XYZ file of C-alpha atoms in Angstrom:
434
model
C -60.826 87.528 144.236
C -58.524 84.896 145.705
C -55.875 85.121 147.566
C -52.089 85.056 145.748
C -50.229 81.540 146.971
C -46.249 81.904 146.492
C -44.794 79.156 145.125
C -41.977 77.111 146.360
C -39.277 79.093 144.967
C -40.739 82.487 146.434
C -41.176 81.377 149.935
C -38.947 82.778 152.507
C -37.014 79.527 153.960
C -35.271 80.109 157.298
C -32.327 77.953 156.515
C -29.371 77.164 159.363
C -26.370 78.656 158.666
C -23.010 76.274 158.321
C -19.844 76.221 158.410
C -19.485 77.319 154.727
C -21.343 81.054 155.909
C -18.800 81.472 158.247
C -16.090 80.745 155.743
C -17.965 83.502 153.163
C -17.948 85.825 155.703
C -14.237 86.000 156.580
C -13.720 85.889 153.112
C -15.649 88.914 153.040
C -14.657 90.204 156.216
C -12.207 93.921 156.224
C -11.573 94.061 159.260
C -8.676 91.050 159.124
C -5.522 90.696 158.240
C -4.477 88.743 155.750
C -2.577 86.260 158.122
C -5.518 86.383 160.518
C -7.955 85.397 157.966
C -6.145 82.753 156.627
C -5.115 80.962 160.281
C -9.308 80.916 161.070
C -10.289 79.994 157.398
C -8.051 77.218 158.178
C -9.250 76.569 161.801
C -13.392 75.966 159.921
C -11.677 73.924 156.873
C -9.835 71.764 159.966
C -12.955 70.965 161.651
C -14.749 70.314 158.938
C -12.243 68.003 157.854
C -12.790 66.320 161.479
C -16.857 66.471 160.402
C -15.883 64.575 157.632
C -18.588 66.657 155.117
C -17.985 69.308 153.119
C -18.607 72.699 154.697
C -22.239 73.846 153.321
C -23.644 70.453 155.177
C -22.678 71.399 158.532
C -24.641 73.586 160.866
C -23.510 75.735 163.315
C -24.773 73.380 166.017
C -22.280 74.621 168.686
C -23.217 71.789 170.801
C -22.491 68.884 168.372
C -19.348 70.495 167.017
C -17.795 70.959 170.330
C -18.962 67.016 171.060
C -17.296 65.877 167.917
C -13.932 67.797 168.859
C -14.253 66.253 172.179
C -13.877 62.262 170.072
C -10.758 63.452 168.453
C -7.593 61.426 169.244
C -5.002 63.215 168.054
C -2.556 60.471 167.925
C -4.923 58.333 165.998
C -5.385 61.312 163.304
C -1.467 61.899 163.179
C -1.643 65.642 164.432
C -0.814 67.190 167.145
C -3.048 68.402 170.714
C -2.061 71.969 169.985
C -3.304 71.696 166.261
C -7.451 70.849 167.645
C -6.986 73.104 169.938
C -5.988 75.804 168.163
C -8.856 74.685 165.653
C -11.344 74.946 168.558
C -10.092 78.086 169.618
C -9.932 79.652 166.114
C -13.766 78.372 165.090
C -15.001 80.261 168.202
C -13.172 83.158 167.169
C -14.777 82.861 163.923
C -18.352 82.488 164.746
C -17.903 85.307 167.115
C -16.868 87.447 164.705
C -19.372 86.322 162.059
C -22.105 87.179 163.992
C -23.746 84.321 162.715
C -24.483 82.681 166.102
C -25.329 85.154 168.471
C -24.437 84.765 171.940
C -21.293 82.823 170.920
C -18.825 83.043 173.890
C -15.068 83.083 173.963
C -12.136 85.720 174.147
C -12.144 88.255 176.782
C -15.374 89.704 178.398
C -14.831 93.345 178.861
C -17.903 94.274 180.082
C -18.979 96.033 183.149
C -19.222 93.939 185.937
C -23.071 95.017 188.219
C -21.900 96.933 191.261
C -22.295 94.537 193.798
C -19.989 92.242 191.687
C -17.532 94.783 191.467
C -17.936 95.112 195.050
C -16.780 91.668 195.609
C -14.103 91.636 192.976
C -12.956 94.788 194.958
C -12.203 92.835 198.271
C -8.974 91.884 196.805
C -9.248 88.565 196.351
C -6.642 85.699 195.268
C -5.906 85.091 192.071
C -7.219 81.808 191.719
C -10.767 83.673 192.960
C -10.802 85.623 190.821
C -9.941 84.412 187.624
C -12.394 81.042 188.970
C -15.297 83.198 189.456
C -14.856 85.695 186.721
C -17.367 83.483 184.102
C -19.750 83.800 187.107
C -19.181 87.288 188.128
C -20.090 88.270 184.138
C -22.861 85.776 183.632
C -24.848 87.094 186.579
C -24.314 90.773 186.087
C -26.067 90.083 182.582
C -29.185 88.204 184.183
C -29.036 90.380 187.294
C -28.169 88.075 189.674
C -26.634 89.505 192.788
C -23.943 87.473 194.886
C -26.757 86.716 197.653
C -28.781 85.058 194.854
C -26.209 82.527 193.666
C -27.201 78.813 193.923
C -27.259 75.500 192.449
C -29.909 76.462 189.902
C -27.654 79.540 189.100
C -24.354 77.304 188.501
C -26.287 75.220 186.867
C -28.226 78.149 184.400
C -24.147 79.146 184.041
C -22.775 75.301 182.826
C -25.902 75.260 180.325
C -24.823 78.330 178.871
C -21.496 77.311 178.373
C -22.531 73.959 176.990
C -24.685 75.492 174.403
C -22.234 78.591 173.458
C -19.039 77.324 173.464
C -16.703 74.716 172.370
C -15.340 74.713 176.011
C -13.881 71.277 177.288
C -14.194 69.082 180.170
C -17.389 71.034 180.905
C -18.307 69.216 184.549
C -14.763 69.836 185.724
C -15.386 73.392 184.752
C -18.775 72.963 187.297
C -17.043 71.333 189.973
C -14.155 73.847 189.913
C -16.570 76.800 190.140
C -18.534 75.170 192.941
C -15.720 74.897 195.200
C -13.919 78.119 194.022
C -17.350 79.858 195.072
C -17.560 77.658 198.426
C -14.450 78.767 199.124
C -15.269 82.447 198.936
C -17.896 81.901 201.028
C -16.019 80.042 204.141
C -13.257 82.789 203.712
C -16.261 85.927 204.042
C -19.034 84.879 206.030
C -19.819 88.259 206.343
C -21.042 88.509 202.942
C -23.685 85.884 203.536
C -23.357 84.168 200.479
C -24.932 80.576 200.457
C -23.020 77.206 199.232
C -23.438 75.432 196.622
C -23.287 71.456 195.358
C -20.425 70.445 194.412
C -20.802 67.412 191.508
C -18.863 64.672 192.286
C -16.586 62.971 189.767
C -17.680 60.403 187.171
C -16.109 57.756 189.754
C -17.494 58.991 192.547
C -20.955 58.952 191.236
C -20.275 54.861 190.808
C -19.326 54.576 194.031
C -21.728 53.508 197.381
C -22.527 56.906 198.743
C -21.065 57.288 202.356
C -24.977 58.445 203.117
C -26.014 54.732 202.480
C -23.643 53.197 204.919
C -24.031 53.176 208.550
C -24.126 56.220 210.809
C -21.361 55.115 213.081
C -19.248 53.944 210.064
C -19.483 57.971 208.378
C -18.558 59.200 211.706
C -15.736 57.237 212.482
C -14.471 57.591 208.898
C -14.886 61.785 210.096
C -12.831 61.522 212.737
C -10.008 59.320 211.155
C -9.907 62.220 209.095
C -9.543 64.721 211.080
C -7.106 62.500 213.147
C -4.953 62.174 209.911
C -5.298 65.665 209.027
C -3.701 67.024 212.613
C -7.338 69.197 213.389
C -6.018 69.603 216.911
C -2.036 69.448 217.161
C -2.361 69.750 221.012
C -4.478 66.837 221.314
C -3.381 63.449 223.539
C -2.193 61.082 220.854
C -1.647 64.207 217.994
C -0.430 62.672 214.554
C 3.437 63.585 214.920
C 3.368 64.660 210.972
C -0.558 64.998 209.532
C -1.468 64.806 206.336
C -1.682 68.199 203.885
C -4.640 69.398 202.723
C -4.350 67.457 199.207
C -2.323 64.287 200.657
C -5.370 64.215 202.913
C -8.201 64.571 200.107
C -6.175 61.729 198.280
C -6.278 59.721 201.488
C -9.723 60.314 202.172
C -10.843 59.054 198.475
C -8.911 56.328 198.860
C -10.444 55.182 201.906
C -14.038 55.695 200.262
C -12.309 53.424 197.010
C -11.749 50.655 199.820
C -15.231 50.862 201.446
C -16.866 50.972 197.677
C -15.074 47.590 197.273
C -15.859 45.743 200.244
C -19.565 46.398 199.426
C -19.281 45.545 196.083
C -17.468 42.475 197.183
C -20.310 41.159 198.742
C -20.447 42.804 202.403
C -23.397 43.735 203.753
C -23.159 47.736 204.597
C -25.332 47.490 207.616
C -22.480 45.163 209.100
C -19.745 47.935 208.942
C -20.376 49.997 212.080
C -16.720 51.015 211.992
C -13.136 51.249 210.428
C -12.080 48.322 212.410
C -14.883 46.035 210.116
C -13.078 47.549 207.177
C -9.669 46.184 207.776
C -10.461 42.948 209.074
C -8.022 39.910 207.225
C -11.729 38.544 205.691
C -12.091 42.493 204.619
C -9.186 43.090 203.102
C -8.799 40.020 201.448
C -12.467 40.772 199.574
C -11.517 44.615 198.617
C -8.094 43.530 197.129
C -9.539 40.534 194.842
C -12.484 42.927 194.036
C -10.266 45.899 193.071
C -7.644 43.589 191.232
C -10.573 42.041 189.043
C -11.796 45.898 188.690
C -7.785 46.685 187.398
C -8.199 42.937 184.876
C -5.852 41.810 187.147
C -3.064 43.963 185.898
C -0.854 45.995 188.409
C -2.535 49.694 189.414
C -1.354 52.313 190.917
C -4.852 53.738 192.236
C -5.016 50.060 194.039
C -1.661 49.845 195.596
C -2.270 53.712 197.042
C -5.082 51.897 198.112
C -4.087 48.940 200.011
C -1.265 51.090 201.512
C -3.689 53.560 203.176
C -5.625 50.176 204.256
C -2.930 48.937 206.585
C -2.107 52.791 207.529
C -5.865 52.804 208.916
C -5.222 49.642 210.632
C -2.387 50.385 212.054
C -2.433 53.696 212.867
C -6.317 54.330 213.556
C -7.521 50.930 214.024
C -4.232 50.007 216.202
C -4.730 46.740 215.577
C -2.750 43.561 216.958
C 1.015 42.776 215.558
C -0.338 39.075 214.491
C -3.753 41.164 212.103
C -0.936 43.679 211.011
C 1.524 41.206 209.853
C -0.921 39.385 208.545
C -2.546 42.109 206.754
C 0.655 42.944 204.840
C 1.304 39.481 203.879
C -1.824 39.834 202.213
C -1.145 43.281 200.306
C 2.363 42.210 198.959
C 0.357 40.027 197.277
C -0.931 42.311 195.530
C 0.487 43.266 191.503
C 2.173 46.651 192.028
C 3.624 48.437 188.662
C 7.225 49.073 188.163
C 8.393 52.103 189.116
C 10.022 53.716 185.850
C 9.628 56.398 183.342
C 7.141 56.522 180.328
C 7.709 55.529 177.152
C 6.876 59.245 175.920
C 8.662 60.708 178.635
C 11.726 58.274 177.169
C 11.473 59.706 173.954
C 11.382 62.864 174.723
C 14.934 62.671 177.203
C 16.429 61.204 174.530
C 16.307 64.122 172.189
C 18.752 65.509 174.260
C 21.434 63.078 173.176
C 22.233 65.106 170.532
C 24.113 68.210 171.559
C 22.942 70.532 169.249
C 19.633 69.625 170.884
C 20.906 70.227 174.377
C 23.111 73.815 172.955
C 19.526 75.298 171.387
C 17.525 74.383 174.731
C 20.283 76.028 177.144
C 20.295 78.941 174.703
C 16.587 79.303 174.037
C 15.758 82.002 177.239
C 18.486 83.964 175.941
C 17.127 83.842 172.588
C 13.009 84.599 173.669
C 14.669 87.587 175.549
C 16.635 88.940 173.084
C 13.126 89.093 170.549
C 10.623 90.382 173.221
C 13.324 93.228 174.232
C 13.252 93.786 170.260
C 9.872 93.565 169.893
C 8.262 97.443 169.553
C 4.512 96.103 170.097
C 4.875 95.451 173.497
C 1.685 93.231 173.564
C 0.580 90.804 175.397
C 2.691 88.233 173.759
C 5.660 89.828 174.252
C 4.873 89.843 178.253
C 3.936 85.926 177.473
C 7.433 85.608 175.370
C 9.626 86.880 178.747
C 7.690 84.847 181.123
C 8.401 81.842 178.767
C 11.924 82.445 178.759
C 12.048 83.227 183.007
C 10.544 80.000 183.282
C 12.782 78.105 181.212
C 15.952 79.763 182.921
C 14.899 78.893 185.837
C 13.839 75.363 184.870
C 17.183 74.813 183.997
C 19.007 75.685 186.917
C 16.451 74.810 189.533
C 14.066 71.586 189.381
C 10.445 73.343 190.357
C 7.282 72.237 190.685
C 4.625 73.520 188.067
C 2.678 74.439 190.762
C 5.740 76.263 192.560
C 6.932 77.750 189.146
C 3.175 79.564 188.467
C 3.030 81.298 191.849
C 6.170 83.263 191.515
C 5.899 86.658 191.925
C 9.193 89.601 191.287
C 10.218 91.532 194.782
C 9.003 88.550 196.707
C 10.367 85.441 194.824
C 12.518 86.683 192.265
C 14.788 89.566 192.703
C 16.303 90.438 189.622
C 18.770 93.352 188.243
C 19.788 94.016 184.221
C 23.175 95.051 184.825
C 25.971 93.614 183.907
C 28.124 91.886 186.341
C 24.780 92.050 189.007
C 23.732 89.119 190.550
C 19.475 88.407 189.856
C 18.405 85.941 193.178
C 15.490 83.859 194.060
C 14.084 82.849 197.339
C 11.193 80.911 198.334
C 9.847 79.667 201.929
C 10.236 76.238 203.255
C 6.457 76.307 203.415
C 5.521 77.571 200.169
């Protein structure tokens, strides 16, 4: 008696679903509405026009599709930003919901955090904590990692998992930003003995000579200049009247390293820089500017005039050197191309718009008009809540010229005071030093 050999046609072929299962399935799917299912039918059909192939020929390769959305210029395609990401958004929705690609991740993890991550979430911390660390917090509840146990190979583990599951950009920002959120966490508890981790430096910065490879007296008076800049010790003899903040002096800092990179790269020999004061010699200078104007294709750059500015701030300031080396020195950086100080083209355009006073009339009117619908609105969802924050921000946009990064921290009873009553007066106040 033999043995019974299927044939071809009866053999059970594992076969990788695509793009066109996931379409079948919302097709199929009850659970949607009808405007839901059509916005992520059309968020699949999108990126598989972007795929350029039909739908049945491309796997669910999360990987590759997210890679393929990353080469997308939007300009080039005549669409819009918003429309890929929406697309990106609305595919990870889909395969999510498909179940077609388990361990898809995306939307709002509402699982249990382990207890001694809820422990940690439960030291109130600052916003930008916890909404940093929250991927983390998640991630190593699931494997059972406790806080104690996080380190590089953990981050690492993490950024793998969101390479391979998601369509989630700009992936080693993401593992830079997480490295020094959690560094941060850890200088501001020491008592929760939680250990550091590496913090990947920048595609530049991987380019550059390493301040390791340069000479030991060089790194440490490049410390102290630092620290000099950054007013470490107000009450010391010779204090920096006005020191640097704490981003004015990362910027400085990097721009310092730029200049250092260039000299090498120019042709001098590292082991000869035993201090600033080789770095802003004239015959210095002279070979960091012509090696960061070639760099540039000898076209004006910001980055390079930010750099020969903090060049002759080092000499004079740190370096202190003689009035004939400083006026020399910035008879040799006027020389250099700087760009002209206007606005964009884009950001042109998009002033001009308000030219037309119809234009201007909506835009004054819109926070009225966002109000008036979220008050109207009986869902009260979370879009509603987004809808009145739109149109606070815009009010106050209009009256009062904030930074982003002033407008996102405001907070009612603290920054804004306001009172629905008519004739009452709704205030805002914010600290010189916020």
């Amino acid at each position: 008696m033999t043995d019974h050999v299927p044939t071809l046609n009866q053999q059970a072929v594992a076969v990788e679903p695509t793009l066109a299962d996931v379409l079948q399935h919302l097709e199929a799917a009850s659970n949607l509405s009808d405007s839901r299912r059509r916005d992520l039918k059309s968020a699949v059909s999108f990126v598989a026009k972007i795929w350029g192939a039909p739908a049945n020929q491309i796997p669910l390769d999360v990987p590759a599709i997210a890679e393929k959305l990353d080469t997308v210029n939007p300009v080039a395609r005549g669409m819009s930003a918003k429309r890929v990401s929406n697309a990106r958004w609305g595919l990870m929705f889909a395969l999510r919901h498909s179940g077609l690609k388990p361990g898809t991740l995306g939307g709002r993890n509402n699982k249990r955090l382990a207890p001694a991550w809820a422990a940690l979430f439960d030291l109130q911390l600052s916003k930008r904590h916890s909404i940093g660390l929250s991927r983390l917090a998640h991630y190593c509840s699931r494997e059972a990692v406790d806080p104690t146990a996080v380190d590089d190979r953990v981050i690492a583990a993490l950024m793998t998992e969101v390479r391979e599951t998601s369509l989630r950009r700009q992936i080693p920002k993401l593992h830079r930003e997480t490295a020094k959120i959690w560094n941060e966490l850890a200088a501001d508890h020491p008592d929760l003995n939680l250990s550091t981790v590496s913090v990947p430096a920048t595609k530049s910065l991987k380019t550059r000579v390493q301040m390791e490879e340069l000479p030991e007296s060089l790194r440490e008076d490049y410390k102290n200049a630092l620290s000099w800049f950054g007013g470490s010790d107000l009450f010391a003899s010779g204090a920096r009247e006005q020191p640097l903040s704490e981003g004015g002096l990362a910027s400085f800092g990097n721009h310092v390293h730029a200049a250092i990179d260039a000299l090498v790269k120019g042709g001098a020999d590292p082991a000869s820089l035993t201090s600033l004061a080789e770095v802003v010699t004239i015959d210095s200078v002279r070979r960091i500017l012509r090696y960061r104007h070639e760099k540039a294709d000898r076209k004006p750059s910001t980055f390079n005039t930010a750099i020969a500015t903090v060049v002759v701030q080092i000499a004079r300031d740190w370096v202190k050197v003689g009035d004939d080396q400083l006026t020399e020195l910035k008879v040799l950086v006027a020389k250099l191309p700087r760009p002209k100080l206007a606005m964009t083209q884009k950001n042109r355009e998009l002033l001009r718009q308000f030219d037309d006073p119809e234009v201007l009339r909506r835009m004054i009117a819109l926070p009225g008009r966002l109000f008036a619908e979220a008050k109207k609105d009986p869902s009260q969802s979370k879009w509603t809540l987004a809808k009145l924050q739109s149109a606070l921000a815009i009010a106050i946009g209009l009256a009062i010229p904030l930074r982003l990064s002033n407008l996102t921290i405001l907070e009612f009873d603290r920054h804004l005071h306001l009172i629905d009553r008519p004739g009452a007066k709704s205030t805002f106040e914010m600290a010189g030093d916020e």
